[in-house]
Amino acid sequence: MLLTNTQTAAWLDHPHHGATLTLRNDILIPEPSEGEVLVKLECSGFCHSDVHSIYGETPMETNIAGHEGVGRVVKLGKGVSSDVMGRLVGVKWVYSACGECEICKVRYVHCPHQNNSGRNVPGTFQQYVVSPLKYTTIVPEGLEPEIVAPLLCAGVTVYAGVTQASKFITPGDSIVILGAGGGLGHLAVQVASVSGYRVIAVDSGDKADVCMTSGAAEFVDFLKQDVEQTVKGLTGGIGAHAVMVTAGSEKAYESVPKLLRNLGVLVCVGIPRLDFHVPISPFDIIVRGLKIVGTSVGTESDVQELLKLTAEGKIKPQIEVYDFSEINDVIGKLAKFQVKGRAVLRLPQ
């Protein structure tokens, strides 16, 4: 039984550039409906996409952001098995999907009718959150909540990206990862390396260590080296089998056609300006046989496979942990790309 009916949450009055969040202690703890659980969060990852939402650059229809929450089930809605009470769980970007459309039958994370944590339903920047059990991740015991949080979005997104690429390439093939030392990128390097691909990591020189320790076979400093010539020199002169863009950099996307070999695949993960268009001509796609795929998070099976790899010690997110009271400092750091790896907030207990 909860001893109070209110909680602390980071409240956004309205999205706009430079917006800050107010820590409020008068937010009602929600009640779980049928099929839902109430989760007392221990931590929440802070995704760079949250900054886009808070700053009004992407749609946000709720006052509470966040979509990488980890905590324990403290209350059950009608019809939920008591087996999940007290379990460590994850609350992700896809809060729910319709489950009925033809898209859901193939890959529900692309459902056009989905609800999203921190977009149109209250997110994980609060102590308590309700979540439909069907879309809630049961976390294997023994994993640290702070490690799990960034895997629920960043980790599973790049995992799904590598899975998409694997439809066109085979282990041993080369994959260039642009932005390889970033929050998404270093996880992409790990996943691609564990999956058997030869990773060519591209980032600034200060990211070389994290890229190589994450499993990259080669590192290219885009500030000091000619990326096109270096990549071609490492791939027999014809380019990589795949390129994954994990940075929201327009220049990164603009470089892709010159880095891919014929029959190569571009995997889009990093989100640039919404009005930016990838500069690959239909002529190149037709004549060179290029393919373009994109990923937005991943399915529950993707998450479970990723958590298994993490439990085996094969995936190790680089994180910076902050107190919940530092949330506005974290917004500023993320906006300026000053966070190494992924930011994680510890919720008040």
Short mmCIF file of C-alpha atoms in Angstrom, two decimals:
data_model
loop_
_atom_site.label_atom_id
_atom_site.label_comp_id
_atom_site.label_asym_id
_atom_site.label_seq_id
_atom_site.Cartn_x
_atom_site.Cartn_y
_atom_site.Cartn_z
CA MET A 1 0.00 0.00 0.00
CA LEU A 2 1.32 3.46 -0.92
CA LEU A 3 1.70 5.86 1.99
CA THR A 4 0.94 8.93 -0.12
CA ASN A 5 -1.04 9.83 -3.22
CA THR A 6 1.40 12.44 -4.54
CA GLN A 7 4.87 12.22 -6.02
CA THR A 8 7.77 14.26 -7.40
CA ALA A 9 7.94 14.84 -11.14
CA ALA A 10 9.89 17.06 -13.53
CA TRP A 11 7.16 19.24 -15.01
CA LEU A 12 7.28 21.06 -18.35
CA ASP A 13 4.89 24.01 -18.61
CA HIS A 14 5.19 24.23 -22.39
CA PRO A 15 7.86 23.16 -24.89
CA HIS A 16 10.12 25.88 -26.29
CA HIS A 17 13.79 26.43 -27.02
CA GLY A 18 15.72 26.77 -23.77
CA ALA A 19 12.85 25.41 -21.66
CA THR A 20 13.58 24.11 -18.18
CA LEU A 21 11.70 21.65 -15.99
CA THR A 22 10.18 22.36 -12.58
CA LEU A 23 10.44 19.74 -9.84
CA ARG A 24 6.93 19.49 -8.43
CA ASN A 25 5.92 17.47 -5.37
CA ASP A 26 2.16 17.69 -5.91
CA ILE A 27 1.70 15.40 -8.90
CA LEU A 28 -0.87 12.67 -8.29
CA ILE A 29 0.33 9.08 -8.41
CA PRO A 30 -1.61 7.42 -11.24
CA GLU A 31 -3.81 4.38 -10.76
CA PRO A 32 -3.19 1.35 -12.99
CA SER A 33 -6.14 0.42 -15.21
CA GLU A 34 -6.98 -3.05 -16.46
CA GLY A 35 -3.88 -4.76 -17.83
CA GLU A 36 -1.55 -2.11 -16.40
CA VAL A 37 1.02 -2.01 -13.62
CA LEU A 38 2.16 0.85 -11.41
CA VAL A 39 5.94 1.12 -11.36
CA LYS A 40 8.01 2.92 -8.74
CA LEU A 41 10.94 4.10 -10.80
CA GLU A 42 14.50 3.87 -9.54
CA CYS A 43 16.07 5.64 -12.51
CA SER A 44 15.40 6.95 -15.98
CA GLY A 45 17.67 7.38 -18.93
CA PHE A 46 17.75 10.84 -20.50
CA CYS A 47 17.71 10.54 -24.27
CA HIS A 48 18.82 13.36 -26.57
CA SER A 49 15.41 13.09 -28.22
CA ASP A 50 13.93 14.25 -24.89
CA VAL A 51 15.78 17.53 -25.39
CA HIS A 52 14.22 17.89 -28.85
CA SER A 53 10.78 17.39 -27.28
CA ILE A 54 11.37 19.75 -24.35
CA TYR A 55 12.69 22.41 -26.73
CA GLY A 56 9.62 22.08 -28.96
CA GLU A 57 11.53 20.67 -31.92
CA THR A 58 9.48 17.46 -32.00
CA PRO A 59 5.85 16.94 -30.91
CA MET A 60 5.16 16.64 -27.16
CA GLU A 61 1.61 16.49 -25.84
CA THR A 62 2.31 15.78 -22.17
CA ASN A 63 4.00 17.71 -19.36
CA ILE A 64 6.33 14.89 -18.30
CA ALA A 65 9.10 13.70 -20.62
CA GLY A 66 11.24 10.57 -20.48
CA HIS A 67 11.04 7.07 -21.95
CA GLU A 68 13.82 4.96 -20.43
CA GLY A 69 12.46 4.13 -16.98
CA VAL A 70 13.49 1.23 -14.73
CA GLY A 71 11.86 0.35 -11.42
CA ARG A 72 9.75 -2.19 -9.56
CA VAL A 73 6.07 -3.04 -9.85
CA VAL A 74 4.23 -1.84 -6.73
CA LYS A 75 0.58 -2.14 -7.76
CA LEU A 76 -1.43 -4.22 -10.21
CA GLY A 77 -4.35 -3.31 -12.41
CA LYS A 78 -7.28 -5.65 -12.94
CA GLY A 79 -6.37 -8.87 -14.71
CA VAL A 80 -2.61 -8.65 -14.08
CA SER A 81 -0.93 -11.73 -12.60
CA SER A 82 0.47 -11.35 -9.10
CA ASP A 83 3.69 -12.95 -10.40
CA VAL A 84 4.91 -9.55 -11.59
CA MET A 85 4.50 -7.80 -8.23
CA GLY A 86 7.91 -6.56 -7.09
CA ARG A 87 9.63 -7.42 -10.36
CA LEU A 88 12.21 -5.11 -11.90
CA VAL A 89 10.76 -3.76 -15.14
CA GLY A 90 11.46 -1.29 -17.91
CA VAL A 91 9.13 1.36 -19.34
CA LYS A 92 9.99 2.22 -22.92
CA TRP A 93 9.17 4.67 -25.73
CA VAL A 94 6.35 2.54 -27.10
CA TYR A 95 3.78 2.82 -24.32
CA SER A 96 1.22 0.90 -26.36
CA ALA A 97 0.22 0.04 -29.92
CA CYS A 98 -3.16 -0.81 -31.41
CA GLY A 99 -2.18 -4.45 -31.93
CA GLU A 100 -4.69 -4.81 -34.75
CA CYS A 101 -3.37 -3.02 -37.84
CA GLU A 102 -1.28 -4.72 -40.52
CA ILE A 103 1.81 -2.83 -39.32
CA CYS A 104 1.45 -4.25 -35.80
CA LYS A 105 1.31 -7.75 -37.22
CA VAL A 106 4.75 -7.22 -38.76
CA ARG A 107 6.54 -4.86 -36.35
CA TYR A 108 4.40 -3.07 -33.77
CA VAL A 109 7.00 -0.40 -32.95
CA HIS A 110 6.03 1.28 -36.24
CA CYS A 111 2.29 1.24 -35.51
CA PRO A 112 0.77 4.54 -36.75
CA HIS A 113 -1.63 4.50 -33.80
CA GLN A 114 0.93 3.98 -31.04
CA ASN A 115 1.16 5.93 -27.79
CA ASN A 116 4.57 7.01 -26.54
CA SER A 117 6.02 7.65 -23.10
CA GLY A 118 6.96 11.31 -22.86
CA ARG A 119 5.23 12.22 -26.13
CA ASN A 120 1.48 11.86 -25.61
CA VAL A 121 1.37 9.99 -22.28
CA PRO A 122 3.27 11.02 -19.12
CA GLY A 123 6.86 9.84 -19.28
CA THR A 124 9.48 8.54 -16.88
CA PHE A 125 10.74 11.78 -15.34
CA GLN A 126 8.58 11.05 -12.30
CA GLN A 127 8.68 8.70 -9.33
CA TYR A 128 5.71 6.56 -10.37
CA VAL A 129 4.40 5.64 -13.80
CA VAL A 130 1.68 3.31 -15.08
CA SER A 131 2.49 1.00 -17.96
CA PRO A 132 0.52 -1.63 -19.90
CA LEU A 133 2.08 -4.96 -18.91
CA LYS A 134 2.01 -6.12 -22.54
CA TYR A 135 4.53 -3.41 -23.44
CA THR A 136 6.52 -3.49 -20.19
CA THR A 137 9.91 -5.20 -20.15
CA ILE A 138 10.58 -7.75 -17.41
CA VAL A 139 14.24 -7.19 -16.54
CA PRO A 140 16.39 -10.19 -15.58
CA GLU A 141 17.41 -9.97 -11.93
CA GLY A 142 21.07 -9.13 -11.40
CA LEU A 143 21.26 -6.30 -13.92
CA GLU A 144 21.79 -2.81 -12.51
CA PRO A 145 18.85 -0.46 -13.23
CA GLU A 146 21.22 2.33 -14.30
CA ILE A 147 22.77 0.02 -16.90
CA VAL A 148 19.41 -1.19 -18.19
CA ALA A 149 17.84 2.26 -18.64
CA PRO A 150 19.77 3.40 -21.75
CA LEU A 151 19.33 -0.01 -23.34
CA LEU A 152 15.55 0.49 -23.46
CA CYS A 153 15.90 3.14 -26.18
CA ALA A 154 19.45 3.76 -27.41
CA GLY A 155 20.58 0.18 -26.99
CA VAL A 156 17.61 -1.50 -28.59
CA THR A 157 17.52 1.06 -31.41
CA VAL A 158 21.04 0.22 -32.56
CA TYR A 159 20.42 -3.47 -31.90
CA ALA A 160 17.44 -3.29 -34.24
CA GLY A 161 19.55 -1.32 -36.70
CA VAL A 162 22.19 -4.04 -36.84
CA THR A 163 19.41 -6.62 -37.19
CA GLN A 164 18.00 -4.68 -40.15
CA ALA A 165 21.45 -4.50 -41.76
CA SER A 166 21.96 -8.25 -41.25
CA LYS A 167 19.24 -8.89 -43.84
CA PHE A 168 21.69 -7.64 -46.46
CA ILE A 169 25.17 -8.32 -45.03
CA THR A 170 26.88 -11.28 -43.38
CA PRO A 171 29.32 -11.64 -40.44
CA GLY A 172 32.79 -10.55 -41.47
CA ASP A 173 31.46 -7.77 -43.69
CA SER A 174 32.42 -4.17 -42.99
CA ILE A 175 30.11 -1.67 -41.32
CA VAL A 176 31.03 1.99 -40.91
CA ILE A 177 29.49 3.63 -37.85
CA LEU A 178 29.35 7.42 -38.02
CA GLY A 179 29.27 9.08 -34.59
CA ALA A 180 30.71 5.88 -33.15
CA GLY A 181 31.86 7.40 -29.87
CA GLY A 182 28.51 8.90 -28.91
CA GLY A 183 25.68 7.67 -26.74
CA LEU A 184 24.13 5.65 -29.56
CA GLY A 185 27.34 5.06 -31.42
CA HIS A 186 29.40 3.26 -28.76
CA LEU A 187 26.51 0.84 -28.24
CA ALA A 188 26.22 0.32 -32.00
CA VAL A 189 29.93 -0.54 -32.13
CA GLN A 190 29.46 -3.12 -29.39
CA VAL A 191 26.38 -4.71 -30.94
CA ALA A 192 27.87 -4.84 -34.45
CA SER A 193 31.15 -6.25 -33.14
CA VAL A 194 29.43 -8.91 -31.03
CA SER A 195 27.37 -9.80 -34.11
CA GLY A 196 30.56 -10.56 -36.04
CA TYR A 197 30.88 -7.52 -38.28
CA ARG A 198 34.11 -5.65 -38.95
CA VAL A 199 33.45 -2.22 -37.46
CA ILE A 200 35.07 0.91 -38.84
CA ALA A 201 34.36 3.61 -36.27
CA VAL A 202 34.27 7.27 -37.33
CA ASP A 203 34.32 10.11 -34.82
CA SER A 204 36.63 12.81 -33.44
CA GLY A 205 39.99 11.75 -32.06
CA ASP A 206 38.99 12.12 -28.43
CA LYS A 207 36.47 9.29 -28.95
CA ALA A 208 39.07 6.81 -30.23
CA ASP A 209 39.52 4.97 -26.92
CA VAL A 210 35.81 4.37 -26.30
CA CYS A 211 35.37 3.18 -29.89
CA MET A 212 38.27 0.73 -29.77
CA THR A 213 37.37 -0.62 -26.33
CA SER A 214 33.80 -1.07 -27.61
CA GLY A 215 35.09 -3.45 -30.27
CA ALA A 216 35.92 -1.41 -33.36
CA ALA A 217 38.47 -2.96 -35.71
CA GLU A 218 39.50 0.42 -37.12
CA PHE A 219 39.10 4.07 -36.09
CA VAL A 220 38.92 7.10 -38.38
CA ASP A 221 39.30 10.63 -37.00
CA PHE A 222 37.02 12.71 -39.22
CA LEU A 223 38.73 15.91 -38.08
CA LYS A 224 42.20 14.81 -39.20
CA GLN A 225 41.64 12.19 -41.88
CA ASP A 226 39.89 12.04 -45.23
CA VAL A 227 37.04 9.73 -44.26
CA GLU A 228 36.17 8.64 -47.80
CA GLN A 229 39.73 7.78 -48.78
CA THR A 230 40.48 6.09 -45.45
CA VAL A 231 37.33 3.96 -45.53
CA LYS A 232 37.96 2.93 -49.12
CA GLY A 233 41.54 2.09 -48.22
CA LEU A 234 40.23 -0.23 -45.52
CA THR A 235 37.64 -1.86 -47.80
CA GLY A 236 39.57 -2.79 -50.92
CA GLY A 237 38.86 0.51 -52.60
CA ILE A 238 35.12 -0.06 -53.07
CA GLY A 239 33.53 1.07 -49.81
CA ALA A 240 31.78 -0.56 -46.88
CA HIS A 241 29.02 -3.14 -46.98
CA ALA A 242 26.94 -0.97 -44.63
CA VAL A 243 26.98 2.47 -43.04
CA MET A 244 25.06 3.23 -39.86
CA VAL A 245 24.56 6.89 -38.98
CA THR A 246 24.14 7.22 -35.21
CA ALA A 247 24.72 10.97 -35.02
CA GLY A 248 22.08 13.56 -35.89
CA SER A 249 24.62 15.16 -38.19
CA GLU A 250 23.65 16.33 -41.65
CA LYS A 251 27.29 16.13 -42.76
CA ALA A 252 27.40 12.51 -41.64
CA TYR A 253 24.40 11.66 -43.81
CA GLU A 254 25.83 13.66 -46.72
CA SER A 255 28.99 11.53 -46.64
CA VAL A 256 27.19 8.18 -46.90
CA PRO A 257 26.99 7.71 -50.72
CA LYS A 258 30.78 7.99 -50.97
CA LEU A 259 31.36 5.44 -48.21
CA LEU A 260 29.07 2.66 -49.48
CA ARG A 261 30.01 0.03 -52.03
CA ASN A 262 27.52 -1.05 -54.67
CA LEU A 263 24.73 -3.13 -53.06
CA GLY A 264 25.53 -1.40 -49.75
CA VAL A 265 22.95 -0.51 -47.11
CA LEU A 266 22.45 2.73 -45.21
CA VAL A 267 21.02 2.31 -41.71
CA CYS A 268 19.44 5.53 -40.40
CA VAL A 269 19.42 5.89 -36.61
CA GLY A 270 20.53 9.42 -35.72
CA ILE A 271 17.84 12.06 -36.19
CA PRO A 272 18.93 15.30 -37.92
CA ARG A 273 16.77 18.37 -38.52
CA LEU A 274 13.29 17.24 -39.50
CA ASP A 275 13.40 19.10 -42.83
CA PHE A 276 16.72 17.50 -43.84
CA HIS A 277 16.69 14.99 -46.71
CA VAL A 278 19.32 12.30 -47.27
CA PRO A 279 21.21 13.28 -50.46
CA ILE A 280 21.08 9.95 -52.28
CA SER A 281 19.70 10.19 -55.79
CA PRO A 282 17.27 7.65 -57.24
CA PHE A 283 19.91 7.12 -59.96
CA ASP A 284 22.44 5.89 -57.40
CA ILE A 285 19.87 3.72 -55.67
CA ILE A 286 18.89 2.15 -59.00
CA VAL A 287 22.28 1.78 -60.69
CA ARG A 288 24.32 0.92 -57.58
CA GLY A 289 21.63 -1.17 -55.93
CA LEU A 290 21.77 0.79 -52.67
CA LYS A 291 19.33 0.14 -49.86
CA ILE A 292 18.09 2.45 -47.08
CA VAL A 293 16.55 1.24 -43.83
CA GLY A 294 15.63 3.00 -40.60
CA THR A 295 14.98 1.90 -37.05
CA SER A 296 12.98 3.44 -34.24
CA VAL A 297 13.59 1.50 -31.02
CA GLY A 298 12.91 -2.25 -31.13
CA THR A 299 10.46 -4.97 -30.25
CA GLU A 300 10.23 -6.73 -26.90
CA SER A 301 12.14 -9.70 -28.32
CA ASP A 302 14.90 -7.28 -29.42
CA VAL A 303 15.08 -5.90 -25.87
CA GLN A 304 15.26 -9.34 -24.28
CA GLU A 305 18.02 -10.45 -26.66
CA LEU A 306 19.97 -7.28 -25.85
CA LEU A 307 19.53 -7.74 -22.10
CA LYS A 308 20.79 -11.32 -22.44
CA LEU A 309 23.96 -10.05 -24.13
CA THR A 310 24.32 -7.48 -21.36
CA ALA A 311 23.93 -10.11 -18.64
CA GLU A 312 26.67 -12.10 -20.38
CA GLY A 313 28.97 -9.07 -20.17
CA LYS A 314 29.07 -8.51 -23.94
CA ILE A 315 27.32 -5.11 -23.89
CA LYS A 316 28.49 -2.42 -21.46
CA PRO A 317 26.87 1.01 -21.78
CA GLN A 318 29.00 3.99 -20.83
CA ILE A 319 26.85 6.08 -18.50
CA GLU A 320 26.93 9.27 -16.47
CA VAL A 321 24.58 9.12 -13.48
CA TYR A 322 22.95 12.28 -12.12
CA ASP A 323 20.65 13.09 -9.23
CA PHE A 324 17.09 13.96 -10.24
CA SER A 325 17.63 17.48 -8.90
CA GLU A 326 20.29 18.00 -11.60
CA ILE A 327 17.83 17.43 -14.44
CA ASN A 328 18.10 20.93 -15.91
CA ASP A 329 21.89 20.72 -15.88
CA VAL A 330 21.59 17.49 -17.85
CA ILE A 331 19.35 19.17 -20.43
CA GLY A 332 22.04 21.79 -20.96
CA LYS A 333 24.82 19.22 -21.24
CA LEU A 334 22.90 17.09 -23.70
CA ALA A 335 22.00 20.13 -25.80
CA LYS A 336 25.72 20.95 -26.02
CA PHE A 337 26.76 17.31 -26.57
CA GLN A 338 28.76 17.33 -23.34
CA VAL A 339 27.60 13.97 -21.96
CA LYS A 340 29.95 11.02 -22.45
CA GLY A 341 27.88 7.98 -23.29
CA ARG A 342 24.34 8.03 -21.91
CA ALA A 343 22.86 10.18 -19.13
CA VAL A 344 20.88 8.43 -16.39
CA LEU A 345 18.82 10.14 -13.67
CA ARG A 346 18.37 8.60 -10.22
CA LEU A 347 14.79 9.12 -9.03
CA PRO A 348 14.04 10.08 -5.39
CA GLN A 349 13.20 7.01 -3.29
#
